[in-house]
């Protein structure tokens, strides 16, 4: 019969691979997508929803547009790589000729002492889309006057490098309107962060005096949280806060870890030409879960990688020719109304990894018109990428 490709994970990476393989494969390849959710709630643009610039409902996408893809609404619970079989939560299994894994991220256990997923109601991560983002917004809206919003930022590498700082901007935007004496405290284990000069300039301009960031020099590497009492403990000093957004250290989605595909970093090493696992020829891993080189963990990157993957698998399974691999990324961030910034690059395989070629970034001091243009560009991008992923 036809060769079968099983795709685990219907997010930015996996759904794009499934859709392109079914669309461009001319029916020569059987495509099975394993994804437990009926609806994908995108993390991308969730910060804008938090800030009131986007509807929560507009973050949701169904799978009806994936023509020719067999959808298995279930969890993949295990992978037998010798037998080439994926076990399903419902009890069955599905065999593959080639397996694609795009499960996104999971949190590293114990990364923030005092916090685990059982604490996510009191101290939300809001870093996997959906309900957690709405919960965080409700908590911000319920903050007492002059209260403190704290964010525990993650160490590198993590999903969406500018994401926590765009989030801080959106929280500041909300608070500036409804609770202007409130404070934002960022506890950050990193020396520096993505687009730092742009964010800091924007925070000074739009939210003067509201945002404080504590870096590793001031104890941010030595923190603990107490969800029961809403305390954070920096270098042994407890402090009461009103809202605490804990974004823990991250690793590849557990299904990739359990399949033995990750290395000591917790991510899956892949070949830069086609995102194939370095440990298993029959398995491709893309998106956030992959350790590929210079690309950030973003939906744009996952979608770009997916097209290279679809070309490579189609070429291998149908004897066609794949174009030379080229990758693209842009990460936009909104700092305040119409104040958009971006950073991006083109990439190609070189020196055994995906390597950045040309890059660009917004500049401090740009005019308002330019910033608005950048924001509008991001809105166009959201619509275009949603259609490209989900049909
Ligand atoms: P995901 O999109 O997370 O998809 C993984 C899918 O796999 C999920 O649907 C999940 O249900 C499924 N899955 C997991 N395990 C299993 C299993 N065992 N069996 C079956 N299915 C499974 N990126 C941008 O490009 N631009 C932005 O502006 C942007 N903003 C962001 C803002 C925030 C606050 C956050 C948190 C992220 C943002 N991102 C942005 C990053 C982007 O969301 C991720 O990089 C992207 O979703 C990664 O795609 P992925 O396919 O690897 O994983």
Tab-separated table of C-alpha atoms and ligand atoms in Angstrom:
chain	number	residue	atom	x	y	z
A	1	UNK	CA	0.000	0.000	0.000
A	2	UNK	CA	0.915	3.659	0.255
A	3	UNK	CA	3.714	4.649	2.624
A	4	UNK	CA	2.308	5.999	5.888
A	5	UNK	CA	3.560	9.076	7.714
A	6	UNK	CA	2.296	9.485	11.260
A	7	UNK	CA	2.524	13.000	12.713
A	8	UNK	CA	2.348	13.468	16.497
A	9	UNK	CA	1.140	16.937	17.503
A	10	UNK	CA	-1.214	19.201	15.563
A	11	UNK	CA	0.415	22.539	16.362
A	12	UNK	CA	2.398	25.018	14.291
A	13	UNK	CA	4.908	22.382	13.194
A	14	UNK	CA	2.912	19.148	13.020
A	15	UNK	CA	-0.289	20.422	11.417
A	16	UNK	CA	1.733	22.179	8.704
A	17	UNK	CA	3.654	18.994	7.871
A	18	UNK	CA	0.415	16.974	7.731
A	19	UNK	CA	-1.359	19.504	5.561
A	20	UNK	CA	1.507	19.917	3.089
A	21	UNK	CA	2.159	16.169	2.792
A	22	UNK	CA	-1.498	15.502	2.056
A	23	UNK	CA	-1.853	18.512	-0.256
A	24	UNK	CA	1.343	18.161	-2.293
A	25	UNK	CA	1.740	14.402	-2.105
A	26	UNK	CA	-1.050	13.856	-4.644
A	27	UNK	CA	-2.497	11.131	-2.421
A	28	UNK	CA	0.684	9.047	-2.772
A	29	UNK	CA	1.302	9.228	0.979
A	30	UNK	CA	-1.092	8.255	3.747
A	31	UNK	CA	-0.993	10.976	6.403
A	32	UNK	CA	-2.186	10.344	9.968
A	33	UNK	CA	-2.212	13.174	12.530
A	34	UNK	CA	-2.380	12.258	16.232
A	35	UNK	CA	-3.582	15.175	18.374
A	36	UNK	CA	-5.802	15.006	21.476
A	37	UNK	CA	-7.342	18.483	21.271
A	38	UNK	CA	-10.365	19.334	19.106
A	39	UNK	CA	-9.168	22.876	18.868
A	40	UNK	CA	-5.716	24.419	18.878
A	41	UNK	CA	-5.412	27.584	20.963
A	42	UNK	CA	-2.373	29.428	19.703
A	43	UNK	CA	0.199	30.844	22.078
A	44	UNK	CA	1.167	33.226	19.330
A	45	UNK	CA	-0.873	36.409	19.759
A	46	UNK	CA	-2.040	35.220	23.214
A	47	UNK	CA	-0.141	38.140	24.735
A	48	UNK	CA	-2.180	40.476	22.550
A	49	UNK	CA	-5.358	38.850	23.865
A	50	UNK	CA	-4.027	39.345	27.387
A	51	UNK	CA	-3.492	43.040	26.640
A	52	UNK	CA	-6.964	43.432	25.117
A	53	UNK	CA	-5.740	43.918	21.525
A	54	UNK	CA	-7.022	40.581	20.205
A	55	UNK	CA	-10.051	38.382	20.890
A	56	UNK	CA	-9.416	35.162	22.812
A	57	UNK	CA	-11.793	33.438	20.372
A	58	UNK	CA	-9.540	34.441	17.459
A	59	UNK	CA	-6.724	32.300	18.926
A	60	UNK	CA	-8.682	29.060	18.370
A	61	UNK	CA	-8.302	26.910	15.239
A	62	UNK	CA	-10.027	23.647	14.289
A	63	UNK	CA	-8.721	20.799	12.139
A	64	UNK	CA	-11.494	20.646	9.518
A	65	UNK	CA	-9.279	22.375	6.956
A	66	UNK	CA	-6.698	19.578	6.825
A	67	UNK	CA	-7.992	17.917	3.657
A	68	UNK	CA	-6.771	14.372	3.101
A	69	UNK	CA	-5.333	14.010	6.612
A	70	UNK	CA	-6.636	11.215	8.860
A	71	UNK	CA	-7.132	12.770	12.268
A	72	UNK	CA	-6.715	10.540	15.315
A	73	UNK	CA	-8.084	12.468	18.275
A	74	UNK	CA	-5.904	10.958	20.971
A	75	UNK	CA	-2.636	11.203	22.856
A	76	UNK	CA	0.400	9.356	21.602
A	77	UNK	CA	1.477	7.582	24.787
A	78	UNK	CA	4.567	5.725	23.601
A	79	UNK	CA	6.726	4.992	20.581
A	80	UNK	CA	8.188	1.587	19.766
A	81	UNK	CA	10.941	2.661	17.388
A	82	UNK	CA	11.997	-0.899	16.515
A	83	UNK	CA	8.487	-1.977	15.566
A	84	UNK	CA	7.685	1.514	14.148
A	85	UNK	CA	4.496	1.820	16.150
A	86	UNK	CA	2.860	4.605	18.109
A	87	UNK	CA	0.727	3.603	21.111
A	88	UNK	CA	-2.441	5.652	21.659
A	89	UNK	CA	-4.119	6.759	24.888
A	90	UNK	CA	-7.344	5.024	23.857
A	91	UNK	CA	-5.541	1.676	23.808
A	92	UNK	CA	-4.892	1.109	20.096
A	93	UNK	CA	-1.758	1.782	18.111
A	94	UNK	CA	-0.783	2.980	14.654
A	95	UNK	CA	2.239	1.862	12.654
A	96	UNK	CA	4.365	4.132	10.487
A	97	UNK	CA	6.931	4.137	7.730
A	98	UNK	CA	8.069	7.590	8.784
A	99	UNK	CA	7.251	9.345	12.050
A	100	UNK	CA	7.108	13.112	12.570
A	101	UNK	CA	7.080	14.411	16.150
A	102	UNK	CA	6.150	18.028	16.943
A	103	UNK	CA	4.880	17.990	20.548
A	104	UNK	CA	6.111	21.439	21.550
A	105	UNK	CA	7.497	21.893	25.066
A	106	UNK	CA	7.107	20.499	28.545
A	107	UNK	CA	8.372	22.060	31.764
A	108	UNK	CA	11.458	20.761	33.529
A	109	UNK	CA	10.333	19.304	36.867
A	110	UNK	CA	11.587	21.195	39.923
A	111	UNK	CA	13.025	24.053	37.833
A	112	UNK	CA	11.405	26.667	40.083
A	113	UNK	CA	11.529	25.333	43.666
A	114	UNK	CA	8.064	25.360	45.218
A	115	UNK	CA	6.254	25.228	41.863
A	116	UNK	CA	4.832	22.273	39.962
A	117	UNK	CA	1.884	21.890	37.611
A	118	UNK	CA	-0.428	21.431	40.609
A	119	UNK	CA	0.367	25.101	41.431
A	120	UNK	CA	-0.770	26.407	38.056
A	121	UNK	CA	-4.111	27.698	39.367
A	122	UNK	CA	-2.452	29.858	42.010
A	123	UNK	CA	0.589	30.746	39.918
A	124	UNK	CA	-0.191	30.259	36.205
A	125	UNK	CA	2.493	29.593	33.591
A	126	UNK	CA	0.190	30.680	30.760
A	127	UNK	CA	2.796	29.304	28.366
A	128	UNK	CA	0.868	26.574	26.549
A	129	UNK	CA	-2.145	28.527	25.332
A	130	UNK	CA	-5.821	28.229	26.211
A	131	UNK	CA	-7.323	28.482	29.684
A	132	UNK	CA	-4.126	29.482	31.494
A	133	UNK	CA	-3.932	32.761	29.566
A	134	UNK	CA	-7.523	33.658	30.475
A	135	UNK	CA	-6.803	32.770	34.094
A	136	UNK	CA	-3.781	35.060	34.141
A	137	UNK	CA	-5.852	37.895	32.701
A	138	UNK	CA	-8.594	37.387	35.306
A	139	UNK	CA	-5.972	37.486	38.072
A	140	UNK	CA	-4.491	40.734	36.735
A	141	UNK	CA	-7.948	42.302	36.562
A	142	UNK	CA	-8.648	41.246	40.159
A	143	UNK	CA	-5.368	42.676	41.521
A	144	UNK	CA	-5.682	45.064	44.445
A	145	UNK	CA	-4.864	48.699	43.825
A	146	UNK	CA	-1.116	49.227	43.877
A	147	UNK	CA	-0.456	45.462	43.951
A	148	UNK	CA	2.505	43.589	42.480
A	149	UNK	CA	2.544	41.397	39.394
A	150	UNK	CA	5.622	39.146	39.456
A	151	UNK	CA	7.006	37.103	36.590
A	152	UNK	CA	9.572	34.345	37.013
A	153	UNK	CA	11.235	34.366	33.576
A	154	UNK	CA	12.766	31.161	32.146
A	155	UNK	CA	16.411	30.369	31.401
A	156	UNK	CA	17.519	29.785	27.787
A	157	UNK	CA	16.558	28.064	25.584
A	158	UNK	CA	12.781	28.382	25.748
A	159	UNK	CA	9.713	28.888	23.558
A	160	UNK	CA	9.423	32.394	22.066
A	161	UNK	CA	12.463	34.377	23.322
A	162	UNK	CA	10.669	37.772	23.375
A	163	UNK	CA	7.420	36.219	24.706
A	164	UNK	CA	7.848	36.965	28.437
A	165	UNK	CA	8.826	40.577	27.725
A	166	UNK	CA	5.981	41.167	25.300
A	167	UNK	CA	3.754	39.742	28.038
A	168	UNK	CA	5.150	42.217	30.575
A	169	UNK	CA	4.394	45.022	28.093
A	170	UNK	CA	0.803	43.854	27.729
A	171	UNK	CA	0.344	43.511	31.496
A	172	UNK	CA	1.714	47.041	31.903
A	173	UNK	CA	-0.723	48.265	29.268
A	174	UNK	CA	-3.638	46.742	31.218
A	175	UNK	CA	-2.440	48.058	34.564
A	176	UNK	CA	-1.683	51.544	33.250
A	177	UNK	CA	-5.394	51.859	32.469
A	178	UNK	CA	-7.019	50.133	35.428
A	179	UNK	CA	-4.466	50.132	38.238
A	180	UNK	CA	-1.744	52.689	37.513
A	181	UNK	CA	-0.035	52.467	40.906
A	182	UNK	CA	0.529	48.706	40.466
A	183	UNK	CA	4.074	47.377	39.994
A	184	UNK	CA	5.607	44.707	37.783
A	185	UNK	CA	8.585	42.709	38.999
A	186	UNK	CA	10.531	40.442	36.617
A	187	UNK	CA	12.801	37.855	38.229
A	188	UNK	CA	15.107	36.792	35.429
A	189	UNK	CA	17.892	34.204	35.613
A	190	UNK	CA	19.375	35.470	32.315
A	191	UNK	CA	21.994	38.211	31.964
A	192	UNK	CA	20.148	39.645	28.974
A	193	UNK	CA	17.113	38.924	26.830
A	194	UNK	CA	15.704	39.226	23.301
A	195	UNK	CA	15.181	42.759	21.947
A	196	UNK	CA	16.168	44.093	25.383
A	197	UNK	CA	17.061	47.638	24.246
A	198	UNK	CA	13.742	47.941	22.409
A	199	UNK	CA	11.679	46.681	25.329
A	200	UNK	CA	13.484	48.834	27.885
A	201	UNK	CA	13.087	51.928	25.736
A	202	UNK	CA	9.389	51.160	25.275
A	203	UNK	CA	8.803	50.525	28.972
A	204	UNK	CA	10.456	53.854	29.828
A	205	UNK	CA	8.300	55.684	27.288
A	206	UNK	CA	4.946	54.054	27.929
A	207	UNK	CA	5.073	52.755	31.513
A	208	UNK	CA	7.633	54.871	33.409
A	209	UNK	CA	8.462	53.581	36.892
A	210	UNK	CA	6.162	50.576	36.677
A	211	UNK	CA	8.553	47.752	35.678
A	212	UNK	CA	11.581	46.490	37.613
A	213	UNK	CA	13.765	43.610	36.438
A	214	UNK	CA	16.039	41.702	38.785
A	215	UNK	CA	18.802	39.788	37.030
A	216	UNK	CA	21.122	37.023	38.219
A	217	UNK	CA	23.449	39.533	39.933
A	218	UNK	CA	20.669	40.349	42.396
A	219	UNK	CA	19.585	36.832	43.261
A	220	UNK	CA	17.257	35.953	40.383
A	221	UNK	CA	19.091	32.667	39.980
A	222	UNK	CA	18.226	31.713	43.549
A	223	UNK	CA	14.471	31.887	43.864
A	224	UNK	CA	11.677	29.848	45.353
A	225	UNK	CA	7.913	30.353	45.235
A	226	UNK	CA	5.201	29.587	47.803
A	227	UNK	CA	1.903	29.296	45.946
A	228	UNK	CA	-0.158	28.781	49.172
A	229	UNK	CA	0.878	32.156	50.581
A	230	UNK	CA	1.581	33.933	47.276
A	231	UNK	CA	5.163	34.607	48.245
A	232	UNK	CA	8.325	34.647	46.208
A	233	UNK	CA	11.617	34.146	47.964
A	234	UNK	CA	14.626	35.883	46.407
A	235	UNK	CA	17.967	34.932	47.948
A	236	UNK	CA	16.155	33.809	51.114
A	237	UNK	CA	14.046	36.990	51.406
A	238	UNK	CA	10.285	36.317	51.188
A	239	UNK	CA	8.072	38.897	49.490
A	240	UNK	CA	4.310	38.882	49.093
A	241	UNK	CA	2.959	39.378	45.581
A	242	UNK	CA	-0.556	39.585	44.133
A	243	UNK	CA	-0.126	37.735	40.862
A	244	UNK	CA	2.778	35.434	40.015
A	245	UNK	CA	3.381	34.184	36.485
A	246	UNK	CA	5.876	31.312	36.724
A	247	UNK	CA	7.442	30.378	33.372
A	248	UNK	CA	9.691	27.409	34.213
A	249	UNK	CA	12.698	26.034	32.338
A	250	UNK	CA	11.645	23.933	29.358
A	251	UNK	CA	12.490	20.773	27.444
A	252	UNK	CA	11.097	18.839	24.491
A	253	UNK	CA	7.539	17.496	24.870
A	254	UNK	CA	7.546	14.334	27.018
A	255	UNK	CA	6.686	11.957	24.169
A	256	UNK	CA	10.058	12.770	22.563
A	257	UNK	CA	11.859	12.356	25.886
A	258	UNK	CA	10.156	9.004	26.549
A	259	UNK	CA	11.085	7.793	23.055
A	260	UNK	CA	14.750	8.263	23.947
A	261	UNK	CA	15.319	10.916	21.300
A	262	UNK	CA	16.552	13.755	23.535
A	263	UNK	CA	20.128	14.353	24.663
A	264	UNK	CA	21.380	15.669	28.024
A	265	UNK	CA	20.030	19.159	27.179
A	266	UNK	CA	16.457	17.828	27.114
A	267	UNK	CA	15.989	18.701	23.412
A	268	UNK	CA	16.121	16.472	20.308
A	269	UNK	CA	19.263	16.810	18.182
A	270	UNK	CA	18.328	16.902	14.479
A	271	UNK	CA	20.074	17.223	11.129
A	272	UNK	CA	19.844	20.735	9.706
A	273	UNK	CA	19.055	19.525	6.158
A	274	UNK	CA	15.691	17.965	6.966
A	275	UNK	CA	15.104	17.959	10.765
A	276	UNK	CA	15.644	14.215	10.936
A	277	UNK	CA	16.614	12.813	14.340
A	278	UNK	CA	20.330	12.125	14.621
A	279	UNK	CA	19.440	8.879	16.435
A	280	UNK	CA	16.728	7.446	14.206
A	281	UNK	CA	16.492	7.735	10.405
A	282	UNK	CA	12.758	7.032	10.448
A	283	UNK	CA	11.931	9.875	12.832
A	284	UNK	CA	11.754	13.618	12.154
A	285	UNK	CA	11.403	16.141	14.984
A	286	UNK	CA	10.605	19.798	14.390
A	287	UNK	CA	9.386	22.930	16.096
A	288	UNK	CA	10.122	23.782	19.708
A	289	UNK	CA	11.216	20.222	20.606
A	290	UNK	CA	14.168	20.194	18.198
A	291	UNK	CA	17.748	21.300	18.873
A	292	UNK	CA	18.613	22.520	15.405
A	293	UNK	CA	20.994	25.451	15.800
A	294	UNK	CA	20.272	29.149	15.465
A	295	UNK	CA	16.501	29.324	14.975
A	296	UNK	CA	14.447	30.526	17.940
A	297	UNK	CA	11.557	28.381	19.156
A	298	UNK	CA	8.668	30.119	17.414
A	299	UNK	CA	5.546	29.263	15.431
A	300	UNK	CA	7.068	30.997	12.411
A	301	UNK	CA	10.157	28.786	12.720
A	302	UNK	CA	8.117	25.586	13.252
A	303	UNK	CA	5.995	26.376	10.182
A	304	UNK	CA	9.087	27.113	8.103
A	305	UNK	CA	10.781	23.900	9.233
A	306	UNK	CA	7.568	21.996	8.427
A	307	UNK	CA	7.749	22.886	4.752
A	308	UNK	CA	11.336	21.645	4.521
A	309	UNK	CA	10.247	18.452	6.299
A	310	UNK	CA	7.270	17.905	3.978
A	311	UNK	CA	9.491	18.357	0.902
A	312	UNK	CA	12.121	15.975	2.253
A	313	UNK	CA	9.638	13.238	3.192
A	314	UNK	CA	7.767	13.513	-0.063
A	315	UNK	CA	11.032	13.313	-1.997
A	316	UNK	CA	12.133	10.259	-0.050
A	317	UNK	CA	8.824	8.410	-0.191
A	318	UNK	CA	7.775	9.209	-3.769
A	319	UNK	CA	11.136	9.573	-5.509
A	320	UNK	CA	10.659	13.276	-6.287
A	321	UNK	CA	13.315	15.978	-5.797
A	322	UNK	CA	13.283	18.352	-2.827
A	323	UNK	CA	14.408	21.980	-3.210
A	324	UNK	CA	17.482	23.076	-1.235
A	325	UNK	CA	16.448	23.673	2.404
A	326	UNK	CA	15.941	27.322	3.388
A	327	UNK	CA	14.410	28.526	6.628
A	328	UNK	CA	12.874	31.824	7.714
A	329	UNK	CA	11.786	33.453	10.938
A	330	UNK	CA	10.423	36.740	12.228
A	331	UNK	CA	9.304	37.383	15.818
A	332	UNK	CA	7.086	40.419	16.275
A	333	UNK	CA	6.300	41.912	19.682
A	334	UNK	CA	3.802	44.556	20.694
A	335	UNK	CA	5.060	46.966	23.382
A	336	UNK	CA	2.046	49.312	23.501
A	337	UNK	CA	-0.800	50.246	21.182
A	338	UNK	CA	0.611	50.434	17.630
A	339	UNK	CA	4.176	50.136	18.944
A	340	UNK	CA	5.345	46.956	17.227
A	341	UNK	CA	8.938	45.720	16.924
A	342	UNK	CA	10.449	42.724	15.155
A	343	UNK	CA	13.549	40.601	14.790
A	344	UNK	CA	14.166	38.018	12.105
A	345	UNK	CA	16.562	36.148	9.853
A	346	UNK	CA	16.959	33.706	6.989
A	347	UNK	CA	18.746	30.411	7.668
A	348	UNK	CA	20.354	27.478	5.879
A	349	UNK	CA	22.232	24.332	6.914
A	350	UNK	CA	25.920	25.029	7.516
A	351	UNK	CA	28.560	23.560	9.834
A	352	UNK	CA	26.207	20.800	10.974
A	353	UNK	CA	23.437	23.082	12.232
A	354	UNK	CA	20.809	25.513	11.020
A	355	UNK	CA	22.794	28.722	10.708
A	356	UNK	CA	21.563	32.317	10.456
A	357	UNK	CA	22.465	34.092	7.226
A	358	UNK	CA	20.933	37.575	7.013
A	359	UNK	CA	19.209	39.062	10.027
A	360	UNK	CA	17.294	42.236	10.787
A	361	UNK	CA	15.915	43.918	13.903
A	362	UNK	CA	13.863	47.047	14.689
A	363	UNK	CA	15.892	49.992	15.941
A	364	UNK	CA	15.446	52.095	19.103
A	365	UNK	CA	14.076	55.555	18.345
A	366	UNK	CA	12.122	54.534	15.244
A	367	UNK	CA	9.162	56.753	14.332
A	368	UNK	CA	5.574	55.990	15.324
A	369	UNK	CA	4.550	55.332	11.749
A	370	UNK	CA	7.221	52.691	11.305
A	371	UNK	CA	6.206	51.016	14.553
A	372	UNK	CA	2.559	50.980	13.535
A	373	UNK	CA	3.551	49.472	10.186
A	374	UNK	CA	5.452	46.740	12.003
A	375	UNK	CA	2.404	45.999	14.151
A	376	UNK	CA	0.116	45.812	11.108
A	377	UNK	CA	2.604	43.477	9.436
A	378	UNK	CA	2.293	41.158	12.451
A	379	UNK	CA	-1.506	41.099	12.136
A	380	UNK	CA	-1.179	40.092	8.480
A	381	UNK	CA	1.314	37.428	9.525
A	382	UNK	CA	-1.071	35.936	12.099
A	383	UNK	CA	-3.825	35.558	9.506
A	384	UNK	CA	-1.457	34.140	6.880
A	385	UNK	CA	0.272	31.629	9.126
A	386	UNK	CA	-3.015	30.411	10.636
A	387	UNK	CA	-4.288	29.670	7.128
A	388	UNK	CA	-0.994	28.032	6.182
A	389	UNK	CA	-1.058	25.726	9.226
A	390	UNK	CA	-4.735	24.833	9.443
A	391	UNK	CA	-6.025	25.426	5.895
B	1	LIG	P1	2.883	23.495	19.516
B	1	LIG	O1	2.372	24.545	18.608
B	1	LIG	O2	2.836	23.701	20.963
B	1	LIG	O3	2.086	22.171	19.149
B	1	LIG	C1	2.296	20.976	19.847
B	1	LIG	C2	1.056	20.120	19.718
B	1	LIG	O4	1.392	18.778	20.082
B	1	LIG	C3	-0.075	20.547	20.639
B	1	LIG	O5	-1.250	20.723	19.886
B	1	LIG	C4	-0.195	19.393	21.636
B	1	LIG	O6	-1.538	19.149	22.035
B	1	LIG	C5	0.355	18.233	20.835
B	1	LIG	N1	0.929	17.145	21.632
B	1	LIG	C6	1.863	17.219	22.611
B	1	LIG	N2	2.152	16.001	23.100
B	1	LIG	C7	1.390	15.126	22.396
B	1	LIG	C8	1.231	13.712	22.446
B	1	LIG	N3	1.911	12.962	23.321
B	1	LIG	N4	0.358	13.137	21.583
B	1	LIG	C9	-0.336	13.885	20.694
B	1	LIG	N5	-0.227	15.233	20.611
B	1	LIG	C10	0.626	15.835	21.461
B	1	LIG	N6	5.679	32.226	17.994
B	1	LIG	C11	5.695	33.054	16.915
B	1	LIG	O7	6.117	32.670	15.830
B	1	LIG	N7	5.234	34.340	17.020
B	1	LIG	C12	4.734	34.843	18.172
B	1	LIG	O8	4.311	36.004	18.218
B	1	LIG	C13	4.718	33.987	19.314
B	1	LIG	N8	4.239	34.447	20.497
B	1	LIG	C14	4.212	33.612	21.572
B	1	LIG	C15	3.736	34.098	22.775
B	1	LIG	C16	3.673	33.291	23.894
B	1	LIG	C17	3.160	33.835	25.183
B	1	LIG	C18	4.110	31.941	23.788
B	1	LIG	C19	4.027	31.027	24.975
B	1	LIG	C20	4.600	31.447	22.584
B	1	LIG	C21	4.663	32.272	21.472
B	1	LIG	N9	5.177	31.812	20.257
B	1	LIG	C22	5.203	32.653	19.167
B	1	LIG	C23	5.812	30.476	20.167
B	1	LIG	C24	4.928	29.416	19.513
B	1	LIG	O9	3.690	29.301	20.186
B	1	LIG	C25	5.637	28.065	19.544
B	1	LIG	O10	6.993	28.222	19.201
B	1	LIG	C26	4.982	27.099	18.542
B	1	LIG	O11	3.656	26.868	18.917
B	1	LIG	C27	5.771	25.809	18.425
B	1	LIG	O12	5.148	24.917	17.553
B	1	LIG	P2	5.227	23.353	17.810
B	1	LIG	O13	4.508	22.725	16.665
B	1	LIG	O14	6.608	22.961	18.105
B	1	LIG	O15	4.414	23.125	19.156
